[in-house]
mmCIF file of C-alpha atoms in Angstrom:
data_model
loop_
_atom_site.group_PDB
_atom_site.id
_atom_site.type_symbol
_atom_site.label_atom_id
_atom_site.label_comp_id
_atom_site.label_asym_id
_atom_site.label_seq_id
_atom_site.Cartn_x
_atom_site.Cartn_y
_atom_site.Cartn_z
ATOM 1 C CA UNK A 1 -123.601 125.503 108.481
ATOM 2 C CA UNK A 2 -123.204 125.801 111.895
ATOM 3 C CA UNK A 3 -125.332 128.507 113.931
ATOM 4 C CA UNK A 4 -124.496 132.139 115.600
ATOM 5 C CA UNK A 5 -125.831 131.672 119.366
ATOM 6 C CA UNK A 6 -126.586 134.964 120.263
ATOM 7 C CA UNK A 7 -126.495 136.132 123.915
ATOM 8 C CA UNK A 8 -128.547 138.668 125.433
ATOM 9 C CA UNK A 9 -127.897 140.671 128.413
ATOM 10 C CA UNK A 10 -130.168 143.029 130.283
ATOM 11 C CA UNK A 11 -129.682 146.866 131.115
ATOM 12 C CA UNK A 12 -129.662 145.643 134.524
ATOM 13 C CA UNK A 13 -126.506 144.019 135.731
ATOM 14 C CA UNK A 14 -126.589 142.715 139.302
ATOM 15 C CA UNK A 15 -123.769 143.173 141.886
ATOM 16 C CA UNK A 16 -121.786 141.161 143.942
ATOM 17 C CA UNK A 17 -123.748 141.506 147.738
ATOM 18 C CA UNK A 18 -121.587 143.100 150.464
ATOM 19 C CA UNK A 19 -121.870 144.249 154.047
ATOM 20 C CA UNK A 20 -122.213 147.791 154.732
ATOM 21 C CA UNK A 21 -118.783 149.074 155.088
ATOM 22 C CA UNK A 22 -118.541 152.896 155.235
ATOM 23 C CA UNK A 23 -118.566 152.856 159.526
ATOM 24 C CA UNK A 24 -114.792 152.916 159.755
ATOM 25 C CA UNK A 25 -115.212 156.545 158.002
ATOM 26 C CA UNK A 26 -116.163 157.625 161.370
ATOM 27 C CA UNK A 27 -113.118 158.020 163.244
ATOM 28 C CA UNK A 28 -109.699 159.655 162.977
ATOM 29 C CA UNK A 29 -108.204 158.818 159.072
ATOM 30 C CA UNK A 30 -105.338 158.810 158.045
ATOM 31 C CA UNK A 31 -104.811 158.823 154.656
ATOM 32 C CA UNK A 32 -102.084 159.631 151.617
ATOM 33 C CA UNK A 33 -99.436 157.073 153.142
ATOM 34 C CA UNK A 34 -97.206 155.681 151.006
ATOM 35 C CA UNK A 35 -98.104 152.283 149.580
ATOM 36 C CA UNK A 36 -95.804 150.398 151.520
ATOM 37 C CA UNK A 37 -96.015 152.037 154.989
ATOM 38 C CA UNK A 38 -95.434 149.151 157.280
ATOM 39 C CA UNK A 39 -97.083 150.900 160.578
ATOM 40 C CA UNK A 40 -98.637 154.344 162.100
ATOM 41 C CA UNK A 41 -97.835 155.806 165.270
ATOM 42 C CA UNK A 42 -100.482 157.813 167.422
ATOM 43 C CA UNK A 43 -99.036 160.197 169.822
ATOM 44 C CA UNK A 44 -100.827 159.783 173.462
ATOM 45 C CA UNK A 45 -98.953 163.210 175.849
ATOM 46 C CA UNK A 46 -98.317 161.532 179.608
ATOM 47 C CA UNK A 47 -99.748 162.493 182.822
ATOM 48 C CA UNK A 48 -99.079 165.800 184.647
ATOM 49 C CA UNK A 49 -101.247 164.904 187.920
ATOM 50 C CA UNK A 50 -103.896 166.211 189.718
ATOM 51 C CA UNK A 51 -103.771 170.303 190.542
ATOM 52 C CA UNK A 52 -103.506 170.991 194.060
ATOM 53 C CA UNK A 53 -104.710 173.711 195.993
ATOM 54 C CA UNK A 54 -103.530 175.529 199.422
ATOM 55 C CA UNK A 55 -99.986 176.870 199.741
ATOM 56 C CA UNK A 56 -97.215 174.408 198.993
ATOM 57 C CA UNK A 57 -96.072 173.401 202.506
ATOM 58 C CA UNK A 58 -92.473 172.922 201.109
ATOM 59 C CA UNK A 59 -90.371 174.756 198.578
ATOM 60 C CA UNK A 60 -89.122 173.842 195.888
ATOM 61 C CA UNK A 61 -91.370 171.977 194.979
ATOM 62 C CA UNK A 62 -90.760 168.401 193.568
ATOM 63 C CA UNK A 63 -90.495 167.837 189.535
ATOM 64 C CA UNK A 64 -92.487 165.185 188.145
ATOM 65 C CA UNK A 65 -91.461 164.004 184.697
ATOM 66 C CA UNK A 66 -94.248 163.613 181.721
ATOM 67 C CA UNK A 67 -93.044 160.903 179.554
ATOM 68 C CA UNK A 68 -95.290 160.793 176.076
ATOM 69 C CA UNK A 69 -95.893 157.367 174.815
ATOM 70 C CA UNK A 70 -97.730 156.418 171.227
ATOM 71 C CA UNK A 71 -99.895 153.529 169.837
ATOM 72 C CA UNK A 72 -98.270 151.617 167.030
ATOM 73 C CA UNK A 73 -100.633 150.508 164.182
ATOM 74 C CA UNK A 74 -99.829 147.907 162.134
ATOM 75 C CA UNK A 75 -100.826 148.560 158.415
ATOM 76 C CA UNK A 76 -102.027 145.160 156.866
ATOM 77 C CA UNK A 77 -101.592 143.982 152.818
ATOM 78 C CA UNK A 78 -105.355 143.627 151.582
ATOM 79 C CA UNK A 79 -105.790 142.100 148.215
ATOM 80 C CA UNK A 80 -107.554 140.236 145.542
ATOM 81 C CA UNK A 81 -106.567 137.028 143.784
ATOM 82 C CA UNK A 82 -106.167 138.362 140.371
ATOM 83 C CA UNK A 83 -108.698 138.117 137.483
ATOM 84 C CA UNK A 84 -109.033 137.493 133.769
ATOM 85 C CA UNK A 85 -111.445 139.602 131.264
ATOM 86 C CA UNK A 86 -110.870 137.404 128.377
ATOM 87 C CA UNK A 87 -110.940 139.376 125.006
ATOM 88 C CA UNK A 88 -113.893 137.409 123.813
ATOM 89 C CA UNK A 89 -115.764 138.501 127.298
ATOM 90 C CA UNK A 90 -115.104 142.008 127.099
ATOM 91 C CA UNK A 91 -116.231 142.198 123.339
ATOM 92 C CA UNK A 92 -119.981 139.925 123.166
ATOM 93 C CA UNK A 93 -121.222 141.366 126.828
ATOM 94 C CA UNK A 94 -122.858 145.071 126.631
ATOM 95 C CA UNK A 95 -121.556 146.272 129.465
ATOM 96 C CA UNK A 96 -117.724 147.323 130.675
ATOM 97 C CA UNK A 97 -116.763 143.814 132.191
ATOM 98 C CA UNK A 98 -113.367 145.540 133.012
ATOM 99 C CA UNK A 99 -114.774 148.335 135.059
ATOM 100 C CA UNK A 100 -117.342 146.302 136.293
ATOM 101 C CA UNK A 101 -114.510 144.190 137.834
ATOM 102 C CA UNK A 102 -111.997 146.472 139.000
ATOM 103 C CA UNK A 103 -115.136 147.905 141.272
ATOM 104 C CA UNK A 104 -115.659 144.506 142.445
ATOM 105 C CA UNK A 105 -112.282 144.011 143.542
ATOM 106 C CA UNK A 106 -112.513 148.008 145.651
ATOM 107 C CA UNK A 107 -115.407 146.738 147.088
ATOM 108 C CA UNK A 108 -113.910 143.579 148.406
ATOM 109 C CA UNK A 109 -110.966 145.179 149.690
ATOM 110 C CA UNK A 110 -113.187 147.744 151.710
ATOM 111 C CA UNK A 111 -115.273 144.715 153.123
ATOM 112 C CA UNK A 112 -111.899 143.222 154.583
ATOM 113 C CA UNK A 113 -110.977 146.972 155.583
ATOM 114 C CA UNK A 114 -114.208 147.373 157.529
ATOM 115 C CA UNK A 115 -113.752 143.451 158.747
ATOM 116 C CA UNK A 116 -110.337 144.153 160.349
ATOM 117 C CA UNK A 117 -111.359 147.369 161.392
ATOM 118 C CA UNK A 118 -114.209 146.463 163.452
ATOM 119 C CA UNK A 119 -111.948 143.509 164.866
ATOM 120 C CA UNK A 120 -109.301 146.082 165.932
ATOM 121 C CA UNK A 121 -111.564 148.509 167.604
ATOM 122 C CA UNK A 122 -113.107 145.570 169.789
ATOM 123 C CA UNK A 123 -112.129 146.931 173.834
ATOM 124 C CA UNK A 124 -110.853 144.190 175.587
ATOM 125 C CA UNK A 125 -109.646 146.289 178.977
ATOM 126 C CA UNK A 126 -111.369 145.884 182.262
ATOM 127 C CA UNK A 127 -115.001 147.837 181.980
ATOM 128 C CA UNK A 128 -115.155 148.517 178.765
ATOM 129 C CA UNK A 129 -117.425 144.999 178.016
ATOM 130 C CA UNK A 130 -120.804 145.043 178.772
ATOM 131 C CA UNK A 131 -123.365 141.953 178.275
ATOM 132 C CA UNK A 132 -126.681 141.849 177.369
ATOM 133 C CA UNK A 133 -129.531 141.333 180.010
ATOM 134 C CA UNK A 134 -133.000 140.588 177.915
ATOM 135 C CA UNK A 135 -134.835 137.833 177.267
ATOM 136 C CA UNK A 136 -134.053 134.860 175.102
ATOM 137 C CA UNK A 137 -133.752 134.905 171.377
ATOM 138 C CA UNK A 138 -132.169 133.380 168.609
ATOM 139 C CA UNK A 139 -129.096 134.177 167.054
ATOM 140 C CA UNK A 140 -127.773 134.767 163.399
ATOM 141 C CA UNK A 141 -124.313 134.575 164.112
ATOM 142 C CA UNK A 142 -123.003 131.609 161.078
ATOM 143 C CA UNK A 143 -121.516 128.404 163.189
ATOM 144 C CA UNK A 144 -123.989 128.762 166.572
ATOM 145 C CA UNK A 145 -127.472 127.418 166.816
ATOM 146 C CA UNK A 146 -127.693 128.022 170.865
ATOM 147 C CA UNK A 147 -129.373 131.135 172.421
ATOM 148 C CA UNK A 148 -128.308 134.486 173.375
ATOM 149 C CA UNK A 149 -129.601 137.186 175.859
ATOM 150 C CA UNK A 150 -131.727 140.119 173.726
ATOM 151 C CA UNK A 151 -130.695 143.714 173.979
ATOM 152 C CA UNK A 152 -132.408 145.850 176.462
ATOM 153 C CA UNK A 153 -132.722 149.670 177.846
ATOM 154 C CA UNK A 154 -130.855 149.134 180.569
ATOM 155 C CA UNK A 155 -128.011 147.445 178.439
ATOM 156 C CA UNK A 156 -127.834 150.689 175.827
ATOM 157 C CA UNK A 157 -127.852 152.902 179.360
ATOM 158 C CA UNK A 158 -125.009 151.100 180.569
ATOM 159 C CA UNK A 159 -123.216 151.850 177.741
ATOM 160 C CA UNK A 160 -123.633 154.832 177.468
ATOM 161 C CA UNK A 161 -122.756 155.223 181.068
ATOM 162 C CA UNK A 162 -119.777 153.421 180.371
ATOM 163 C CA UNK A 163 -118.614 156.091 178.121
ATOM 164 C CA UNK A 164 -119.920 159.082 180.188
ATOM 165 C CA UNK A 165 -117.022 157.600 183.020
ATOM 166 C CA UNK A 166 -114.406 157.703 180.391
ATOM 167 C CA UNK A 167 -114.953 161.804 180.804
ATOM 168 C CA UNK A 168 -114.752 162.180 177.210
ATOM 169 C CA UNK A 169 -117.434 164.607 177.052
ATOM 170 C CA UNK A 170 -115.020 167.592 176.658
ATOM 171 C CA UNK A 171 -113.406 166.024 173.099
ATOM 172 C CA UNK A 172 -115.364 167.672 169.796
ATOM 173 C CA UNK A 173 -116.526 164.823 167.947
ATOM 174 C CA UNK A 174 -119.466 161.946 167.863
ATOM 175 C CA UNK A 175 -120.512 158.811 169.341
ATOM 176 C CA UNK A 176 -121.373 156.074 167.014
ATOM 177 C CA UNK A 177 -122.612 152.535 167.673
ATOM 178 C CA UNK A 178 -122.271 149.630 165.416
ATOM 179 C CA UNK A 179 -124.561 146.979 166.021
ATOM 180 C CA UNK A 180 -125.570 143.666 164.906
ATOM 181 C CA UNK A 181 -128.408 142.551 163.066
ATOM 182 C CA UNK A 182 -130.001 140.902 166.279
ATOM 183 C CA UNK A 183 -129.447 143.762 168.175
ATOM 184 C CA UNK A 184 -130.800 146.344 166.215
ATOM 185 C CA UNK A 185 -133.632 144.401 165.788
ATOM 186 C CA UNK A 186 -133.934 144.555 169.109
ATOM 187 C CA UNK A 187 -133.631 148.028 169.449
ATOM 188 C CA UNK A 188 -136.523 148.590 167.362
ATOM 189 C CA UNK A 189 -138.727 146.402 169.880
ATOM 190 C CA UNK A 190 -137.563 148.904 172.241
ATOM 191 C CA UNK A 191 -140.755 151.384 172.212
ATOM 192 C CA UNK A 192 -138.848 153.869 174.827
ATOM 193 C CA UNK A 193 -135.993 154.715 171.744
ATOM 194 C CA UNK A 194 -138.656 153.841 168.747
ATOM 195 C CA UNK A 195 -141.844 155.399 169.878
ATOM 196 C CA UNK A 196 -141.989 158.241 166.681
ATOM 197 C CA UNK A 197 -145.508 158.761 167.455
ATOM 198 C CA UNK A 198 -145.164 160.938 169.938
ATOM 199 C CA UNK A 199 -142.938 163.108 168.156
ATOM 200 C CA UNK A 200 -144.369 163.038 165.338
ATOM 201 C CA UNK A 201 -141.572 161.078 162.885
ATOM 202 C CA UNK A 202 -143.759 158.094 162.237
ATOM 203 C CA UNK A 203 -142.073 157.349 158.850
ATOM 204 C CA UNK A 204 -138.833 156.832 160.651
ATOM 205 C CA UNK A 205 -140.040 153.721 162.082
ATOM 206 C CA UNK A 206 -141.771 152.803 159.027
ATOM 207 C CA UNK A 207 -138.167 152.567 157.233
ATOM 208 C CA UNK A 208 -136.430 151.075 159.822
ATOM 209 C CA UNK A 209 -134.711 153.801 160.747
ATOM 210 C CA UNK A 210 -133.262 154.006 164.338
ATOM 211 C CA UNK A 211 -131.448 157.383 164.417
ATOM 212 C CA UNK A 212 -129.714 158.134 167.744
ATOM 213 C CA UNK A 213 -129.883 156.224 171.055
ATOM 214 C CA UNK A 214 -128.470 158.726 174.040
ATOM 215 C CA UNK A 215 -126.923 160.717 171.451
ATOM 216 C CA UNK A 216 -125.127 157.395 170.192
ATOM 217 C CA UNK A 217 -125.804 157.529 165.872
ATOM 218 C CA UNK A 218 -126.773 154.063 165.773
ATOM 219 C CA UNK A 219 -125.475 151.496 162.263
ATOM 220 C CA UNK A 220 -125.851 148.153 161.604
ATOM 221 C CA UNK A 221 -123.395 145.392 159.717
ATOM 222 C CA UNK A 222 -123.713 142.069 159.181
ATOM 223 C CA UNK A 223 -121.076 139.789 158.447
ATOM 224 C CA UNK A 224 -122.215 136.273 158.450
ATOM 225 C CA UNK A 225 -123.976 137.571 161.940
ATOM 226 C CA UNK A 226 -121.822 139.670 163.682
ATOM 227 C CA UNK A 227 -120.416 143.174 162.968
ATOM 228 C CA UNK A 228 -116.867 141.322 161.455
ATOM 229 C CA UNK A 229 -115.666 140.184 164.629
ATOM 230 C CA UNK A 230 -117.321 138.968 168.007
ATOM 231 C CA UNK A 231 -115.611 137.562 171.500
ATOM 232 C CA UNK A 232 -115.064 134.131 173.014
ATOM 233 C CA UNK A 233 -115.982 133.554 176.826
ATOM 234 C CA UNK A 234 -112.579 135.296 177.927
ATOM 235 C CA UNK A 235 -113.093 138.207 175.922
ATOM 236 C CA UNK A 236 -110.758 137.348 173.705
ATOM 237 C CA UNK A 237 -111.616 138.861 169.763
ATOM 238 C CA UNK A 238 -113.025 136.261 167.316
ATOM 239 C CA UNK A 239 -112.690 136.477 163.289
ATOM 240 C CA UNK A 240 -112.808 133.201 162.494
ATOM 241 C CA UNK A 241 -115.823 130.552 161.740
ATOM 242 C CA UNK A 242 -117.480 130.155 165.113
ATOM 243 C CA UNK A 243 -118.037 127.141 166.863
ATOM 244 C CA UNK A 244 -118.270 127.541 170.558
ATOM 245 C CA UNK A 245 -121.727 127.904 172.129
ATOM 246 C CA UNK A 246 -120.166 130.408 174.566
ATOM 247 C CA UNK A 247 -118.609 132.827 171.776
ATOM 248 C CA UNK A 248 -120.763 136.376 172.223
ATOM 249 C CA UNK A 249 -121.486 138.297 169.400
ATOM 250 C CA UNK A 250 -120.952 142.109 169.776
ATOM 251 C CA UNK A 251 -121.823 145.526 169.435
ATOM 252 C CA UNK A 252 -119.317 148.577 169.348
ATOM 253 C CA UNK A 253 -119.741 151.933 170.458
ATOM 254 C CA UNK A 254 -116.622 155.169 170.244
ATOM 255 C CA UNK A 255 -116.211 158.269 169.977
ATOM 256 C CA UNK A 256 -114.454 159.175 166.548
ATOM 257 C CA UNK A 257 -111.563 161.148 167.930
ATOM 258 C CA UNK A 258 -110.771 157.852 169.809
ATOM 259 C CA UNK A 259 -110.662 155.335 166.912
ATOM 260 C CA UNK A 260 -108.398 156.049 163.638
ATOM 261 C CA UNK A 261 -107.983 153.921 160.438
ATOM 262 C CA UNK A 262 -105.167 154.906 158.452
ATOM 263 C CA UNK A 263 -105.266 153.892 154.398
ATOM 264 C CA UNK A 264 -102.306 154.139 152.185
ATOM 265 C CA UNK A 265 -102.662 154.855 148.305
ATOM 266 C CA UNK A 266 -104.426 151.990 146.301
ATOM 267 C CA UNK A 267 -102.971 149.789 143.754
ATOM 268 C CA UNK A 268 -104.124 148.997 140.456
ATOM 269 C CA UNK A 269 -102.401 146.225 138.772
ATOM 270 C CA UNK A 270 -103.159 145.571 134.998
ATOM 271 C CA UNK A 271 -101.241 143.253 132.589
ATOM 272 C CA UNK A 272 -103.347 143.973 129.114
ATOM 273 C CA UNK A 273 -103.643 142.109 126.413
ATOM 274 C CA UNK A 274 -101.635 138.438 127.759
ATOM 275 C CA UNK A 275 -101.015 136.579 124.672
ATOM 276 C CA UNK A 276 -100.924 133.429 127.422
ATOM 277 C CA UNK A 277 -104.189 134.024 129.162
ATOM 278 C CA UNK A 278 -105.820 135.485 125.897
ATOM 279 C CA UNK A 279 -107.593 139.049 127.605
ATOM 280 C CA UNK A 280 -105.964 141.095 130.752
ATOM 281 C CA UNK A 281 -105.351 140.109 134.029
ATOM 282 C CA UNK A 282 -106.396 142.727 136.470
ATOM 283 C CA UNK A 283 -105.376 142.822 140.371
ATOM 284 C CA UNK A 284 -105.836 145.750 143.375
ATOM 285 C CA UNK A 285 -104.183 146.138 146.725
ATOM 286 C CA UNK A 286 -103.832 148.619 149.475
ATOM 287 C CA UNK A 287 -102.250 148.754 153.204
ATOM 288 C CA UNK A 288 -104.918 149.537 155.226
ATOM 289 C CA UNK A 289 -104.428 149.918 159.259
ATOM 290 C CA UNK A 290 -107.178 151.045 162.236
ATOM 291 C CA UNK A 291 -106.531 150.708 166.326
ATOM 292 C CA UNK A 292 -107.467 152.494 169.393
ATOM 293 C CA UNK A 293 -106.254 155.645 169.619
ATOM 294 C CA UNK A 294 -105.628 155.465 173.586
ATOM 295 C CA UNK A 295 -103.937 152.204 175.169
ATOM 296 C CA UNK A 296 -105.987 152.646 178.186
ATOM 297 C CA UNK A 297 -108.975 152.237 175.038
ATOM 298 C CA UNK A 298 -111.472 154.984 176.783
ATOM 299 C CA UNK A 299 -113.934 155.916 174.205
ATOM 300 C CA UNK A 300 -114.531 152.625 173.111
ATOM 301 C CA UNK A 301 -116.987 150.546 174.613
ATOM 302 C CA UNK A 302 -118.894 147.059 173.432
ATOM 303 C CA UNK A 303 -122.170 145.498 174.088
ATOM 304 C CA UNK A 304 -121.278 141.666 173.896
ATOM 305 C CA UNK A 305 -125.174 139.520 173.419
ATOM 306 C CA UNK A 306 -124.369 136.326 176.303
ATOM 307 C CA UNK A 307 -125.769 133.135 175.983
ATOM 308 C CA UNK A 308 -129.363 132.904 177.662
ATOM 309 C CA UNK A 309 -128.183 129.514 179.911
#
């Protein structure tokens, strides 16, 4: 008589690994959009000029016309390829394999989400790139094995003056920096932002914790080395494996009033019970957009890490 082989399963079940994601939050969101919202406009009012002062020297005086112009977002299909909780699964494992599943899939939709996001907030206009200055060091970026120039002091203060000259300082809101791995490691061998001692938050450091840089709220993400999307040598934006030693991994820095992500309702798509796959097939998708919020892209400003030769 043929055995029962028992199987058992710990208390503990271990997760599927991915980036940290929630950055994105930090901007303008739209949300509530129907599911299949195709695109999102963002209303930019034109120019009225410069005030003048003095009497007019002629009367009347000319009318200017203020046309208003918008961005147009495009909001992209995310999914899953759809999976199978077999009856047998769900009934000899002692924990929801459903559930555990369906969170799975939300969590891999937010990691392409965050992935496209940080791709579309990447500036590309003239200024708004700055490169790195420091010494040599490795990089983790997946595909590259040559050298790229560290972070330094004078790098963070040039972005930071970058977005001083954008005059933004009048809009309510926050900067925020997203860095990568290698660059917030650098950061933290920066003593002039690190040096708790002399303020007395010494377990700060001890977690790793950078805090704020100029008033810039500093994260990190890594994804396969770079924040989800990096630039070639002509500043062009990157989301594929790399391959050229001259692509530049890169750091991003906005204001949220000046980025938006827009997120339509969620999908849940459940076919229970299949007599022809024997369990239930189980599927999730969402339209999920994000762009500049000016097309001149002030408030947006990225650190890109060169290579050292």
């Amino acid at each position: 008589m043929a055995q029962i082989q028992l199987k058992v399963y710990s208390n503990e079940l271990q997760k599927q690994l991915f980036p940290q994601n929630s950055f994105y939050k930090k901007s303008l969101g739209l949300t509530g959009l129907a599911a299949d919202a195709a695109t999102f406009e963002i209303p930019q009012l034109g120019s009225v000029g410069e005030a003048k002062e003095g009497a007019p020297l002629i009367l009347p005086l000319q009318v200017k016309k203020s046309d208003d112009d918008s961005t147009t977002g495009t909001m992209k299909l995310l999914y899953c390829d759809p999976i199978l909780v077999e009856d047998e699964e769900d009934i000899v494992t002692n924990y929801s394999k459903r559930q555990a599943k369906q969170q799975q899939q939300a969590s891999a939709l937010n990691t392409r989400a965050a992935d496209y996001a940080a791709k579309m907030w990447m500036p590309t206009a003239t200024g708004t790139i700055i490169v790195t200055t420091g010494s040599t060091r490795a990089t983790n970026l997946v595909g590259l094995t040559s050298t790229r120039k560290a972070v330094t002091k004078t790098d963070m203060l040039n972005v930071f003056n970058a977005l001083l000259r954008h005059n933004i300082g009048d809009i309510p809101g926050n900067l925020y920096g997203l860095v990568t791995a290698d660059a917030y490691t650098d950061l933290l061998g920066i003593s002039d932002f690190v040096d708790y001692n002399k303020t007395g938050y010494v377990s700060k450091l001890e977690q790793g914790i950078l805090g704020k840089i100029c008033g810039i709220e500093i994260m990190v993400r890594s994804k396969n080395g770079s924040i989800g999307a990096w630039y070639d040598a002509n500043n062009v934006v990157v989301t594929s494996v790399a391959t050229s030693g001259t692509d530049r991994p890169a750091s991003i820095f906005w204001h949220d009033a000046l980025v938006c992500h827009a997120e339509a309702h969620p999908k849940t798509l459940i076919k229970a019970d299949d007599p022809t796959y024997l369990g239930t097939v189980l599927n999730s998708t969402v339209r999920f957009g994000a762009e500049k919020c000016r097309k001149d892209q002030k408030g947006v400003v990225a650190l890109a890490e060169v290579p050292s030769s």
